[in-house]
Structure formats: structure tokens, C-alpha cells
Short mmCIF file of C-alpha atoms in Angstrom, two decimals:
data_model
loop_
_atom_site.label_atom_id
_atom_site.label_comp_id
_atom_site.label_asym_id
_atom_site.label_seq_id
_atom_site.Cartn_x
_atom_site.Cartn_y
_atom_site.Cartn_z
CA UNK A 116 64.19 83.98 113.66
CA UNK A 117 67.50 85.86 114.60
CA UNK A 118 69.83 87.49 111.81
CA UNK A 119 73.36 85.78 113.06
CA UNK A 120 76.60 87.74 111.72
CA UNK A 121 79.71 86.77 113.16
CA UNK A 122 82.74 88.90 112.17
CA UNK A 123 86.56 89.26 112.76
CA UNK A 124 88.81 92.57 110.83
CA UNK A 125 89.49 90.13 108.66
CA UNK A 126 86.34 88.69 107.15
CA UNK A 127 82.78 87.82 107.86
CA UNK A 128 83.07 84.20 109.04
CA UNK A 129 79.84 83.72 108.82
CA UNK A 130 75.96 84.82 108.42
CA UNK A 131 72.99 83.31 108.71
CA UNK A 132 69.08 82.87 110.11
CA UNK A 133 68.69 80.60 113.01
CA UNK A 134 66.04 79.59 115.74
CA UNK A 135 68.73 79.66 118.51
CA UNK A 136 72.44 80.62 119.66
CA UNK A 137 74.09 79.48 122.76
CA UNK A 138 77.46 81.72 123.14
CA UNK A 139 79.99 81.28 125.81
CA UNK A 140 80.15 84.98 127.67
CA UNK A 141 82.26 85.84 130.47
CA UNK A 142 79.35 85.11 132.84
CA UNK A 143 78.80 81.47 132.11
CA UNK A 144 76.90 80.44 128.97
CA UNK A 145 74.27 82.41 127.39
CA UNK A 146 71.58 81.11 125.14
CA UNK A 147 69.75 83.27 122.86
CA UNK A 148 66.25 82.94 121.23
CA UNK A 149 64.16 85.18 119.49
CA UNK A 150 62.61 88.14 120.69
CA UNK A 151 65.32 88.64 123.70
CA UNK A 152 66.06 91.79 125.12
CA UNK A 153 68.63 94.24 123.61
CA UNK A 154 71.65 92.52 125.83
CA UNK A 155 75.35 93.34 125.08
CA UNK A 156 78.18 90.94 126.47
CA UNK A 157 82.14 90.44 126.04
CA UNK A 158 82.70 86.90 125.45
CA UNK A 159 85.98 84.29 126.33
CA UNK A 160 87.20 81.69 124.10
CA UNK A 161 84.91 78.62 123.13
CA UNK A 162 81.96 77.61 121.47
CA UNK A 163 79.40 79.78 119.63
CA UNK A 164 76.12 76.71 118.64
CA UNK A 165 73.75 78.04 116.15
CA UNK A 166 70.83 75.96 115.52
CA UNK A 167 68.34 76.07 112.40
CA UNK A 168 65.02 74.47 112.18
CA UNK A 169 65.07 72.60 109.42
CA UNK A 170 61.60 70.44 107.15
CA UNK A 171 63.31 67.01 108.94
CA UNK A 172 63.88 68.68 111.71
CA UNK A 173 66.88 70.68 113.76
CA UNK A 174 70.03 71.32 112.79
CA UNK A 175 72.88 72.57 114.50
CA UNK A 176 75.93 74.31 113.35
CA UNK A 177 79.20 74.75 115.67
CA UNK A 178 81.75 77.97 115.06
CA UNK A 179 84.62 78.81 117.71
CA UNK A 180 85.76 81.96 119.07
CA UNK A 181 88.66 83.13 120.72
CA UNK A 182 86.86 86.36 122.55
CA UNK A 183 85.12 89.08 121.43
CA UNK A 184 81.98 91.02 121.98
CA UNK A 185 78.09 90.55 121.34
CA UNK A 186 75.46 93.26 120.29
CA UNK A 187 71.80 91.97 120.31
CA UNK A 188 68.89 93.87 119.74
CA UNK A 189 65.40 93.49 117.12
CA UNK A 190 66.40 89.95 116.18
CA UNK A 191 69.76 91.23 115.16
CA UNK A 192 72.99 89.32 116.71
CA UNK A 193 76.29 90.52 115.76
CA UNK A 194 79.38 88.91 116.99
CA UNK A 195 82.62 90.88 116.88
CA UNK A 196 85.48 88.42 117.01
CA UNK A 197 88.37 88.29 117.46
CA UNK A 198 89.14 85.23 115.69
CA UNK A 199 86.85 83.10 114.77
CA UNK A 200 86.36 79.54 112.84
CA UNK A 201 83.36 77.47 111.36
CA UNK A 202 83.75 73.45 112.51
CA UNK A 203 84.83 72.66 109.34
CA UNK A 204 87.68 74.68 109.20
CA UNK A 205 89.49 73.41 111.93
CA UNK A 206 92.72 70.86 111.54
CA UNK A 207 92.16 68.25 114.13
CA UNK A 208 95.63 67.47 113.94
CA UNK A 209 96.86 70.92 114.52
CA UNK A 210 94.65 72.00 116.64
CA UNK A 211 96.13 69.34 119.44
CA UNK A 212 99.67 70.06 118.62
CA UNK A 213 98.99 73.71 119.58
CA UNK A 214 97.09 73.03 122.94
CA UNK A 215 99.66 70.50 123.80
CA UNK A 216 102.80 73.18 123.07
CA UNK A 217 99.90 75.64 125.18
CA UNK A 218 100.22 73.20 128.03
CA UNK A 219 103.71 72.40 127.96
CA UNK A 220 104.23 76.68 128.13
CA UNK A 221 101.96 76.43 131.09
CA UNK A 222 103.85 74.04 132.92
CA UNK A 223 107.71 74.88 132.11
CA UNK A 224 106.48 78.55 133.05
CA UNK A 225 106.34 78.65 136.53
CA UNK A 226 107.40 82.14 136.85
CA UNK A 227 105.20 83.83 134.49
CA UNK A 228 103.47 87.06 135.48
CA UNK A 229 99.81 87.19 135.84
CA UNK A 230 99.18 88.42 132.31
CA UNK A 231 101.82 85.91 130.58
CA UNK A 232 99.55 83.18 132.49
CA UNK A 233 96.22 84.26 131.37
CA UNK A 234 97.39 84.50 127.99
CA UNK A 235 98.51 80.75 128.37
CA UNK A 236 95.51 79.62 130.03
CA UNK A 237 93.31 81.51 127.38
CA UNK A 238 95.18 79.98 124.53
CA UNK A 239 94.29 76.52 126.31
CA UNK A 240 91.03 76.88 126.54
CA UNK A 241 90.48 78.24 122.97
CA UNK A 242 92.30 75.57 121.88
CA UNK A 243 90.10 73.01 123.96
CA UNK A 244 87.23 74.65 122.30
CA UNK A 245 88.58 74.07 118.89
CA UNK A 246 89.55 70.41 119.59
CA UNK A 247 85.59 69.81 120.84
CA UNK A 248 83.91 71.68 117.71
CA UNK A 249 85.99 69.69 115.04
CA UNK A 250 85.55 66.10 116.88
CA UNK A 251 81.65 66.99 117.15
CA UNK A 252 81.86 67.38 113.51
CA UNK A 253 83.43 64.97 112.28
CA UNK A 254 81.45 62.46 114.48
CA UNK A 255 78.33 64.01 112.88
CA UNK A 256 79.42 63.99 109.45
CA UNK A 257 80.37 60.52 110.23
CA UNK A 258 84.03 60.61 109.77
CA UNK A 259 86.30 58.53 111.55
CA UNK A 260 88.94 60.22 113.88
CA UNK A 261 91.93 58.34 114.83
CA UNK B 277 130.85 104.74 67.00
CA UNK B 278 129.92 101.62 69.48
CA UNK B 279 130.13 98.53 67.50
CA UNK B 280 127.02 96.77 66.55
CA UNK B 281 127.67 94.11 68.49
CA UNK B 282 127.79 96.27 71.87
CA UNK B 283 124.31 98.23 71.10
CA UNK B 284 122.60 94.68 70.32
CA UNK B 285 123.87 93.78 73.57
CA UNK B 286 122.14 96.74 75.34
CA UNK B 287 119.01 96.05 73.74
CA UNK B 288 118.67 92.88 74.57
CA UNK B 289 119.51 93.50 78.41
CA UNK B 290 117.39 96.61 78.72
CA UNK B 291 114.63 94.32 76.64
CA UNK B 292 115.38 91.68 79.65
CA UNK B 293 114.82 94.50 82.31
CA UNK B 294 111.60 95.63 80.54
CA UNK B 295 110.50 91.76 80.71
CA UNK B 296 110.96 92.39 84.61
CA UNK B 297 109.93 95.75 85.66
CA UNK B 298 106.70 94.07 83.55
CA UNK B 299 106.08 90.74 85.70
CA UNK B 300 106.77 93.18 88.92
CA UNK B 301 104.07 95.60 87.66
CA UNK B 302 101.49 92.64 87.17
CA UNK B 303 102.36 91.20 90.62
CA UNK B 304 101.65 94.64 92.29
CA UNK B 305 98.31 95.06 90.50
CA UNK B 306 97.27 91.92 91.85
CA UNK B 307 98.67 92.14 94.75
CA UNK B 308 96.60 96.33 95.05
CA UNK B 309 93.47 94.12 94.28
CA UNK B 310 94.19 91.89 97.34
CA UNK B 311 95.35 94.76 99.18
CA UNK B 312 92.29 97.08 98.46
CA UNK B 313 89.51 94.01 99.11
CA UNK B 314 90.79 93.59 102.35
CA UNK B 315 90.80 96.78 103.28
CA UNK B 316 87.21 97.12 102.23
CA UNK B 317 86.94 94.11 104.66
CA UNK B 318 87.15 95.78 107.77
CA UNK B 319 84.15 97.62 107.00
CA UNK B 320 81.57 95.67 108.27
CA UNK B 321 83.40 95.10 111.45
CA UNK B 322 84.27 98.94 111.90
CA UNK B 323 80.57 99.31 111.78
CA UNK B 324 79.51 97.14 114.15
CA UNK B 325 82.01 97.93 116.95
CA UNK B 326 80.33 101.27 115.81
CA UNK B 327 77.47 100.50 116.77
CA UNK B 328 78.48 98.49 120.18
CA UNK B 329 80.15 101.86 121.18
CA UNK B 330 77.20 104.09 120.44
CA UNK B 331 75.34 101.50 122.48
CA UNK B 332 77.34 102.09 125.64
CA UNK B 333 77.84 105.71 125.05
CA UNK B 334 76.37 106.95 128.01
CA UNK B 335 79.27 104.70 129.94
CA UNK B 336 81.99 106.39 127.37
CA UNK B 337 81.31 109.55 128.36
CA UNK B 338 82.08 109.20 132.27
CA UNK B 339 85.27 106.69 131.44
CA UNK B 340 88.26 108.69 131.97
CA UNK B 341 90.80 106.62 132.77
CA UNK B 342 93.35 103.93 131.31
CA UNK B 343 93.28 104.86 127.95
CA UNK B 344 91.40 107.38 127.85
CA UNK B 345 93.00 109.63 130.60
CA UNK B 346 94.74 112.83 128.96
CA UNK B 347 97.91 113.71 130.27
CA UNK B 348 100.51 116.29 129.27
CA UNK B 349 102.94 115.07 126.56
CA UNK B 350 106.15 114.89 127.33
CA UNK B 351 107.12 111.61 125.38
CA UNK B 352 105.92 110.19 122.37
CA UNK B 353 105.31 106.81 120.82
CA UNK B 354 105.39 106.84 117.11
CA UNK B 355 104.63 103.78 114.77
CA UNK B 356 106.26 104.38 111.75
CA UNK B 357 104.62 101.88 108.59
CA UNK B 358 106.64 101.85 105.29
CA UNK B 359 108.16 98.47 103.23
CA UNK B 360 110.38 96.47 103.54
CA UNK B 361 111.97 96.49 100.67
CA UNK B 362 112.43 99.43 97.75
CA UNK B 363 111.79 100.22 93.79
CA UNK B 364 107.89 101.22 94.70
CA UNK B 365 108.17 105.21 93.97
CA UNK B 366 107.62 107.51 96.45
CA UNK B 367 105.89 105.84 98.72
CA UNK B 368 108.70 105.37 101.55
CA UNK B 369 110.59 108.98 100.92
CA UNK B 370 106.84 109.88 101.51
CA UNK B 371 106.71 108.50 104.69
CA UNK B 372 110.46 109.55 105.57
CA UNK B 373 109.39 113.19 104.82
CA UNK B 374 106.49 113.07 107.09
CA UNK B 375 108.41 111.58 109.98
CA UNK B 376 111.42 113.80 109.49
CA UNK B 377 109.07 116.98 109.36
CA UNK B 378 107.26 116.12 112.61
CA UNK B 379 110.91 115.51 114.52
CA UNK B 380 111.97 118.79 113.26
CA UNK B 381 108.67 120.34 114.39
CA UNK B 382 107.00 118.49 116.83
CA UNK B 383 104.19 121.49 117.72
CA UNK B 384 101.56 119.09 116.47
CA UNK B 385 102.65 115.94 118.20
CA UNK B 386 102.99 118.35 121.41
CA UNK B 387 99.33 118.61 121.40
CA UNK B 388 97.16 116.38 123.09
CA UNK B 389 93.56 116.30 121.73
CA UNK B 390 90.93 115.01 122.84
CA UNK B 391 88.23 116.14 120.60
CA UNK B 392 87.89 120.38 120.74
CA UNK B 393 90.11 120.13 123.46
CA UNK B 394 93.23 120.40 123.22
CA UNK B 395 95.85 120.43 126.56
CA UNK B 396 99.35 121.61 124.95
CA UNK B 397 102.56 120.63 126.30
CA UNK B 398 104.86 123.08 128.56
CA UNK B 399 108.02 120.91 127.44
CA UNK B 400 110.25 122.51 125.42
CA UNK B 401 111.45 119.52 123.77
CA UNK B 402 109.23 115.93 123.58
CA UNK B 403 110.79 113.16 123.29
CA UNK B 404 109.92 110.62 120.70
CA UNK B 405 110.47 106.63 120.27
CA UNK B 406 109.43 104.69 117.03
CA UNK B 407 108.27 101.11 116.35
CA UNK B 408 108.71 100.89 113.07
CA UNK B 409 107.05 98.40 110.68
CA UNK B 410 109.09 97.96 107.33
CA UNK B 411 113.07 98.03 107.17
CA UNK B 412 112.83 101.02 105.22
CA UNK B 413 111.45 102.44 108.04
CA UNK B 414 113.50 101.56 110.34
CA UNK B 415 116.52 103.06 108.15
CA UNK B 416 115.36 106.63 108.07
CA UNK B 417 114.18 106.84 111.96
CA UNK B 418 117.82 105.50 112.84
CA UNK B 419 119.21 108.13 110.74
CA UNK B 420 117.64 110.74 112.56
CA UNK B 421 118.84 109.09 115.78
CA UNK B 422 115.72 108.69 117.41
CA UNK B 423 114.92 105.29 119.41
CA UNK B 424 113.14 102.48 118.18
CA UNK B 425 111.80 100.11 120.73
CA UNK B 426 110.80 97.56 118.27
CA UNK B 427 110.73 96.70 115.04
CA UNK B 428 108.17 94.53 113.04
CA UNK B 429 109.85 93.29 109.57
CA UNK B 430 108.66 90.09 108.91
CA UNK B 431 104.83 90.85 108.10
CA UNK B 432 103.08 90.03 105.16
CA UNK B 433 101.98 91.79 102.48
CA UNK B 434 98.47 90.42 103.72
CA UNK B 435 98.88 90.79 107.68
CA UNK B 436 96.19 89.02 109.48
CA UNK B 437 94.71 90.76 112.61
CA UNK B 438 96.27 88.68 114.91
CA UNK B 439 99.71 89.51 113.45
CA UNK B 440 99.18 93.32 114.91
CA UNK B 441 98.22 92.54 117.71
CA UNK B 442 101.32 92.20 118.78
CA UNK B 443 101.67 95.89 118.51
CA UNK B 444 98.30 96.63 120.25
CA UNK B 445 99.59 95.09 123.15
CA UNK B 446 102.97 97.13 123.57
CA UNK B 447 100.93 99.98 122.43
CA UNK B 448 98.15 99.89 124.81
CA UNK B 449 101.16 98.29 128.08
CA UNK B 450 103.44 101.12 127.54
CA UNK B 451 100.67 104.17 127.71
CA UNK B 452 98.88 102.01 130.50
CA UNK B 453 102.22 102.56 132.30
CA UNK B 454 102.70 105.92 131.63
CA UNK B 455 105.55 105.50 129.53
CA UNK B 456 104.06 107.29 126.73
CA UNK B 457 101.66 110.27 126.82
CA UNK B 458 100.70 110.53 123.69
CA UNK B 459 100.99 107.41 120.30
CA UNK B 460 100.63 108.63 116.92
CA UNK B 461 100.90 106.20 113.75
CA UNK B 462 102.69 107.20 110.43
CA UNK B 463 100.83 105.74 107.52
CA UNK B 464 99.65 106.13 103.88
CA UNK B 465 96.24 106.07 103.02
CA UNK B 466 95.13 105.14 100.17
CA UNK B 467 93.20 107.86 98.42
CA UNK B 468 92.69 106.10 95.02
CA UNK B 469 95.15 104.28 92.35
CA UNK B 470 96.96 107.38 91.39
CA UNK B 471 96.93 109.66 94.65
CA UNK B 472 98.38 108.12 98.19
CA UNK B 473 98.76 110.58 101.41
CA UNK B 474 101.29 110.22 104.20
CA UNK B 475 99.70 110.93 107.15
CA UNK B 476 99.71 111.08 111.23
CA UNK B 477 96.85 110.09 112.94
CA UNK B 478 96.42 109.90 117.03
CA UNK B 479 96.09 106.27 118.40
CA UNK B 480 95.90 107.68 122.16
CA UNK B 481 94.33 108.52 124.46
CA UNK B 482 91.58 107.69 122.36
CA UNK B 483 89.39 110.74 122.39
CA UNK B 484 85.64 110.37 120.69
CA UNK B 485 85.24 112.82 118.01
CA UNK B 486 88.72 111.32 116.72
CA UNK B 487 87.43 107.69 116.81
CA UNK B 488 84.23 109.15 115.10
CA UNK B 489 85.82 110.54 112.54
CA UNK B 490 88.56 107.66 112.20
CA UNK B 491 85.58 105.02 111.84
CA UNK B 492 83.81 106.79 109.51
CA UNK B 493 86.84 107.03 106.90
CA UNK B 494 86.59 103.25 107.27
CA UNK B 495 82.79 102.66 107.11
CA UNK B 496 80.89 104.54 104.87
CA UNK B 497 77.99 103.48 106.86
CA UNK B 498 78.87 105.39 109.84
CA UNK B 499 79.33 108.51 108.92
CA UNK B 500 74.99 109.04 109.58
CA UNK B 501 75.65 107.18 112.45
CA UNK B 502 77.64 109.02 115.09
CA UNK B 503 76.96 108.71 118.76
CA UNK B 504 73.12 108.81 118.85
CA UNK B 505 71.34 108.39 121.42
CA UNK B 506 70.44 105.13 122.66
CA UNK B 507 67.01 104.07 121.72
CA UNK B 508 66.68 100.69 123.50
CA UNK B 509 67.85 100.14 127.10
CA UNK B 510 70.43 97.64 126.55
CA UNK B 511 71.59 94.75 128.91
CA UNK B 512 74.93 94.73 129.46
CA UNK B 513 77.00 91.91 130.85
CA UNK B 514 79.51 91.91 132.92
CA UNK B 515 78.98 95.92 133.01
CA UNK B 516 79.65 98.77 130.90
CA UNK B 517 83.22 99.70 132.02
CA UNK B 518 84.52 96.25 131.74
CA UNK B 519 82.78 95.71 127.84
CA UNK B 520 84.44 98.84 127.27
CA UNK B 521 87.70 97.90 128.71
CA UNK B 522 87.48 94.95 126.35
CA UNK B 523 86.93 97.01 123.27
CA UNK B 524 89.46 99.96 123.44
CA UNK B 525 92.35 97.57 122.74
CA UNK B 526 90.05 95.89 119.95
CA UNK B 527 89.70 99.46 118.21
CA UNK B 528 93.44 100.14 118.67
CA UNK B 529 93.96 97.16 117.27
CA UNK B 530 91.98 97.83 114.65
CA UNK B 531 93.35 100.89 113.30
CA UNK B 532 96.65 99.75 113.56
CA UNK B 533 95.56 97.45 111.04
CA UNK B 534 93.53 99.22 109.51
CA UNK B 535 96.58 101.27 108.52
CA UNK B 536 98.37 99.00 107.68
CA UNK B 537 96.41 97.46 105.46
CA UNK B 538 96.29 101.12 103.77
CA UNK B 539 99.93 101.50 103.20
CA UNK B 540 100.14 98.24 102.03
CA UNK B 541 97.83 99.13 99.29
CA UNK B 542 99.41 101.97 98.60
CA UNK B 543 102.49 100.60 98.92
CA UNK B 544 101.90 98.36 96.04
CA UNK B 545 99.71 101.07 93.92
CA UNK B 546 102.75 103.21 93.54
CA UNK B 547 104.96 100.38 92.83
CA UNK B 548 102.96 99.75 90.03
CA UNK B 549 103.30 102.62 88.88
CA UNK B 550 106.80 102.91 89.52
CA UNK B 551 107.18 99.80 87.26
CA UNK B 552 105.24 100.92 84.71
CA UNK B 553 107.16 104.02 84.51
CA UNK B 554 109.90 101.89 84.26
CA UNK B 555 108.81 99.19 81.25
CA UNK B 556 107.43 102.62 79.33
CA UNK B 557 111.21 103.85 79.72
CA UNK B 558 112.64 100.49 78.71
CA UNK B 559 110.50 100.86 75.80
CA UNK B 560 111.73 104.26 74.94
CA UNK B 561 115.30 103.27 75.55
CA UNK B 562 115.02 100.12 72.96
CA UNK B 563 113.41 101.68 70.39
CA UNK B 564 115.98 104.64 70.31
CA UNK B 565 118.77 102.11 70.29
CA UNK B 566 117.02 99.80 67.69
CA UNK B 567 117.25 103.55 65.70
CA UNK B 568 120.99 103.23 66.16
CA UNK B 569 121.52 99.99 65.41
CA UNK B 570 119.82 99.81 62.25
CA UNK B 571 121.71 103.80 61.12
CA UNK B 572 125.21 101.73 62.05
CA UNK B 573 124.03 98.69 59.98
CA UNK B 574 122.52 100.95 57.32
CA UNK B 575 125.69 103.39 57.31
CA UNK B 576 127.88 99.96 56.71
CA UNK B 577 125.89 98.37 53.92
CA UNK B 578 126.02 101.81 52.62
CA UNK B 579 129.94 101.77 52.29
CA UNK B 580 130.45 98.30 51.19
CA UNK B 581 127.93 99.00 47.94
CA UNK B 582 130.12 102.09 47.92
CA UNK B 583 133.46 100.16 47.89
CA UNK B 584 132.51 97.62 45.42
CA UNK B 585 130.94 100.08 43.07
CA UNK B 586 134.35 101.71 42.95
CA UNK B 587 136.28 98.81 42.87
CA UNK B 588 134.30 97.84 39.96
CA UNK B 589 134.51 101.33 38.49
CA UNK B 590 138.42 100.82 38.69
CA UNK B 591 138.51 97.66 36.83
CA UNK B 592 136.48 98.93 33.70
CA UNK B 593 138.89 102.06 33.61
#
């Protein structure tokens, strides 16, 4: 079992035990079990999936990040984020208005400077992330998304 | 004499004043409570950035660049946190005192330390810019004429972290560019519900004991901590320098917040108290006026028993 804590300044989002966590590092993706070796990463915006063995069963759990950094070491994972969300705390709604105003800022931008750009594109993709956590969700807890 | 009429119209507005200073005191309690819980917040995250750091330690102690590099001061960058709006004590002619003090003698803000070290300037004079969060802020550093390259009014009374960040950023660009050689941060900390401290406090170049010490006023926890050695060899992806890279701004940003989470706290602790000084007085003020009223009232009933008695006294003659 790993001891999951993911925090922002703000708040501990969350905290649990899990079997598993698959985090989304600068590298690629990175999943960790138990018993891994002490391993400390930065991480970009996207999808942190946490799953639990349950009596019927696995069960997974989806939280978002916008960046950050990991610390690992004796079954211990902390994530420091920098903002971070559990599934059920996202807005659908709002979460697509703000990667389509993202988008639009990426394409009536033309001139931006490097940094102005990767701020766009990281916005985008944290936004993506967002958008793919709450429809997994809600198609799990069996709503119905328009 | 004022007429009876007048002093019953005093009491009644200072009793409507008193009815105000006493909602404002109960909204800053509250408000403290907030204030104080999210400041005890941070804690856990203080501590495990702690504990990241420690982890790359042996990579801190070769980094000596970006923000890290030391350089003579010759300007400085000072963020300047106060409210933005008044009636809470002493809290901003705290501040104001602080600020003005360190223009007028700027020997401390001359030095650069970086732990024991210190390299002190040759300058005569150092220049210094503000950003100033709060308007009240913003009033006193214009009155002493100095710059202010920006100005942050419109945060809440709860910031979240990504509302600083903002101020990270221009931090971190402007010292990355060499614009700045040195960024200090005006704040109040909150000692407890009766004592608040203006202080100054070095943002960069970050030096280690400094961010030691810093954490540790934030996290209990740390203070057994410190940079111990590492006992696991950790692996660390992409490498050292960059993780690093990607954590300096996080612990700027940080105790930007961090302080301003403590002046906000204190910011409303001495309001209360401000307001409570305030209803106590109204208190005072209607009960010595209630005195009046009732001697006026008194002295009149007085002379009409008078008057009739000697009316009365006439007509039996």
C-alpha cells in the first residue's frame, strides 16, 4: 500500500491509501506501485489516477493537477501542487468555456513571446485534463452529459 | 445647558455607532478565525517542499545561479503588504513606520545575505521600488516619493495561491533580469491575538539558512528537520537543477503568501480590537450622557414641583 497526500498552499486536496498511482511527469507518464524506489519528479498539468483495491474489486479515483512536484520514498507519496482538483469538483461547463477562451488566446496571439505561449499552451492542456477527469466521472457515476 | 432633546439625540446616534463598531468587531473575529486556519494551512505544504529540498540538498549547495546568484545591491525591490481600507488600529501606521524607517536608513537593505555571509554594498545611496499590496500602502510609499511598479488592490481578504502568483512572477522576471539585486517583503506577522510585528524579511537571492529559518516559523515540524543528510539515494527526474528550478519560484511564491496571509490575520486581529475599543467607548460615552440627561430631566421636575408648591403657597396666603 502507498500513503497518497496530495497538497496545494491552500489545502490538502486529498489523502489516502492506494495500490497504485499513475502521475503525468515531465518525462512522459509515470506509474507508481508499492515498494518503488525513493524517485523525485516535477510534474506538468494533467491527470494524477489513484487506484484502491477494493472486496468487489478495483477502484479508481481521478484528481487533476496543474504542475507541481513529487517526493516518493518508504511507501510515502507526496504531491506538492500547485493547484489541484478531485473529479468531482470540476464544472464541466466551465471547464470548456475556459479551454475554449485558452484557445482562442492561442490563436489571436500570434506574436506572443515564448513564455506568454507556454503559459497559453499550459493552460490548454490543464484545461484538457480537467475536461477528461470530469467526463470520466460522470460517465462512471452514470450521469448523463449533454 | 443643551436641551434634552439635543443630548437624546446624541445618545441615540452614538448608541447607533456602538451597534456598528459591534457588527464590524464580530465580522473581524470571524474573519481572524478564517484568516488564522489558513494560515495554519500552509503547514503541511511548507513541510513537504521541506523535505523535497533537503532531498536534493546536495544539488542546492553547488546551484549558484538564477536566483540564487548574490550580487551587490544597488537597487531594491520592496513589496509593501498593508489594507486596503482603514479603522483597524495600528496595523497600517505599523507598516508605514517600518517602510519609512528602512528608506531613511537603508544599511540593512544594503546588505546582501546569504546565510553568515554577508557582501555589503559600496553604493552610497540604493535605490528602492515598491509593489505594494493594499491602497493604504500604496498611499504612504507615494508620499515618500519612491516608485511603485505595481500595485495589487483588489485581493481578498482570503487570497488563493494562485492570486500571488502574479507577484512571484514579476518578482522572480525582474531579479532574473538583473533589475533588482536584492527583494525584501514588508509584512505583519502574526504573533498572537493581542501582539502583531511589522517586519522585513529577504525574498532574494534565496540564501539557505534564511529559507531554513523562514520554513520553520511556518512548520513547526521543521524546525528538527533542517538540511540532513540524505539517507536514501533518491531518483530524480528530469535532474536535480531543473526540479530545483521548478521549486524556487514555488517557495517564493509561497512566502509571499505566506505573508500575506499573516497580515491579513493581523490585519483583522487589530481591527477587532480597534472596534472593540471603540463599542467600550460608545458605551462610556452613553452612559455619561444618559447621566446628563436624566440630571437635566431631574433638575426640571425639580423646578416645576418647586413652582407649583409656591404658587400654591401664594394662594393660601
Amino acid at each position: 500500500m502507498i500513503k497518497f497526500k496530495i497538497i496545494t498552499p491552500e489545502r490538502t486536496v486529498f489523502e489516502a491509501e492506494v495500490t497504485q498511482v499513475t502521475l503525468p511527469v515531465t518525462e512522459g507518464e509515470v506509474t507508481i506501485l508499492a515498494n518503488h524506489r525513493p524517485y523525485i519528479a516535477s510534474l506538468t498539468p494533467g491527470e494524477i489516477v489513484l487506484k484502491t483495491k477494493k472486496a468487489d474489486g478495483e477502484e479508481e479515483m481521478d484528481l487533476v493537477v496543474s504542475g507541481g512536484f513529487i517526493e516518493f520514498n518508504e511507501n510515502k507519496l507526496t504531491v506538492l501542487a500547485d493547484t489541484a482538483e478531485r473529479a468531482e469538483e470540476i464544472d464541466l461547463k466551465r471547464a470548456e468555456e475556459a479551454r475554449t477562451r485558452a484557445e482562442e488566446l492561442k490563436k489571436n496571439c500570434i506574436e506572443m513571446d515564448e513564455s506568454e505561449y507556454a503559459r497559453v499552451a499550459a493552460a490548454i492542456q490543464k484545461e484538457s485534463a480537467r475536461i477528461r477527469v470530469a467526463k470520466k466521472h460522470y460517465t462512471r457515476s452514470g450521469m448523463k452529459i449533454n | 445647558m443643551a436641551s434634552t432633546k439635543d443630548i437624546q439625540r446624541r445618545i441615540k446616534s452614538v448608541g447607533n455607532t456602538q451597534k456598528i463598531t459591534r457588527a464590524m468587531e464580530m465580522v473581524s473575529a470571524a474573519k481572524m478565525r478564517k484568516a488564522v486556519v489558513s494560515v495554519l494551512a500552509i503547514r503541511p505544504y511548507a513541510h513537504a517542499a521541506w523535505g523535497v529540498l533537503t532531498n536534493l540538498s546536495r544539488a542546492f549547495a553547488e546551484y549558484k545561479t538564477g536566483l540564487l546568484e548574490v550580487r551587490e545591491v544597488k537597487r531594491v525591490l520592496a513589496i509593501a503588504v498593508t489594507s486596503n481600507r482603514g479603522l483597524c488600529g495600528a496595523f497600517n501606521s505599523q507598516i508605514a513606520k517600518k517602510i519609512r524607517e528602512e528608506i531613511l536608513h537603508p544599511e540593512s537593505l544594503k546588505i546582501n545575505r546569504v546565510g553568515k555571509e554577508k557582501i555589503e554594498s559600496t553604493q552610497e545611496n540604493v535605490e528602492i521600488d515598491f509593489i505594494t499590496i493594499g491602497k493604504k500602502g500604496e498611499n504612504v510609499v507615494r508620499r515618500t516619493g519612491k516608485n511603485i511598479v505595481a500595485s495589487f488592490n483588489d485581493l481578498s481578504y482570503l487570497p488563493k495561491a494562485e492570486d500571488v502568483r502574479v507577484v512571484g512572477k514579476m518578482v522572480i522576471d525582474d531579479y532574473l533580469a538583473k533589475k533588482y539585486d536584492k527583494v525584501v517583503i514588508f509584512y505583519t506577522d502574526y504573533v498572537s491575538a493581542m501582539s502583531q510585528q511589522a517586519k522585513v524579511r529577504q525574498l532574494l537571492p534565496i540564501s539557505k539558512i534564511d529559507l531554513e529559518k523562514q520554513i520553520a516559523e511556518m512548520d513547526v515540524l521543521a524546525k528538527e528537520y533542517g538540511l540532513k543528510d540524505i539517507h536514501s539515494e533518491y531518483k530524480v527526474e528530469p535532474t536535480p537543477e531543473i526540479v530545483l528550478e521548478h521549486i524556487f519560484p514555488r517557495l517564493i511564491e509561497m512566502q509571499i503568501y505566506h505573508a500575506i496571509l499573516e497580515s491579513n490575520a493581523s490585519k483583522e486581529s487589530s481591527r477587532m480590537l480597534a472596534m472593540r475599543n471603540a463599542t467600550d467607548a460608545a458605551g462610556e460615552m452613553k452612559d455619561s450622557l444618559t447621566f446628563v440627561f436624566n440630571q437635566i430631566r431631574q433638575g426640571k421636575i425639580t423646578q416645576e414641583i418647586a413652582e407649583i408648591s409656591a404658587g400654591r403657597a401664594a394662594l393660601e396666603n
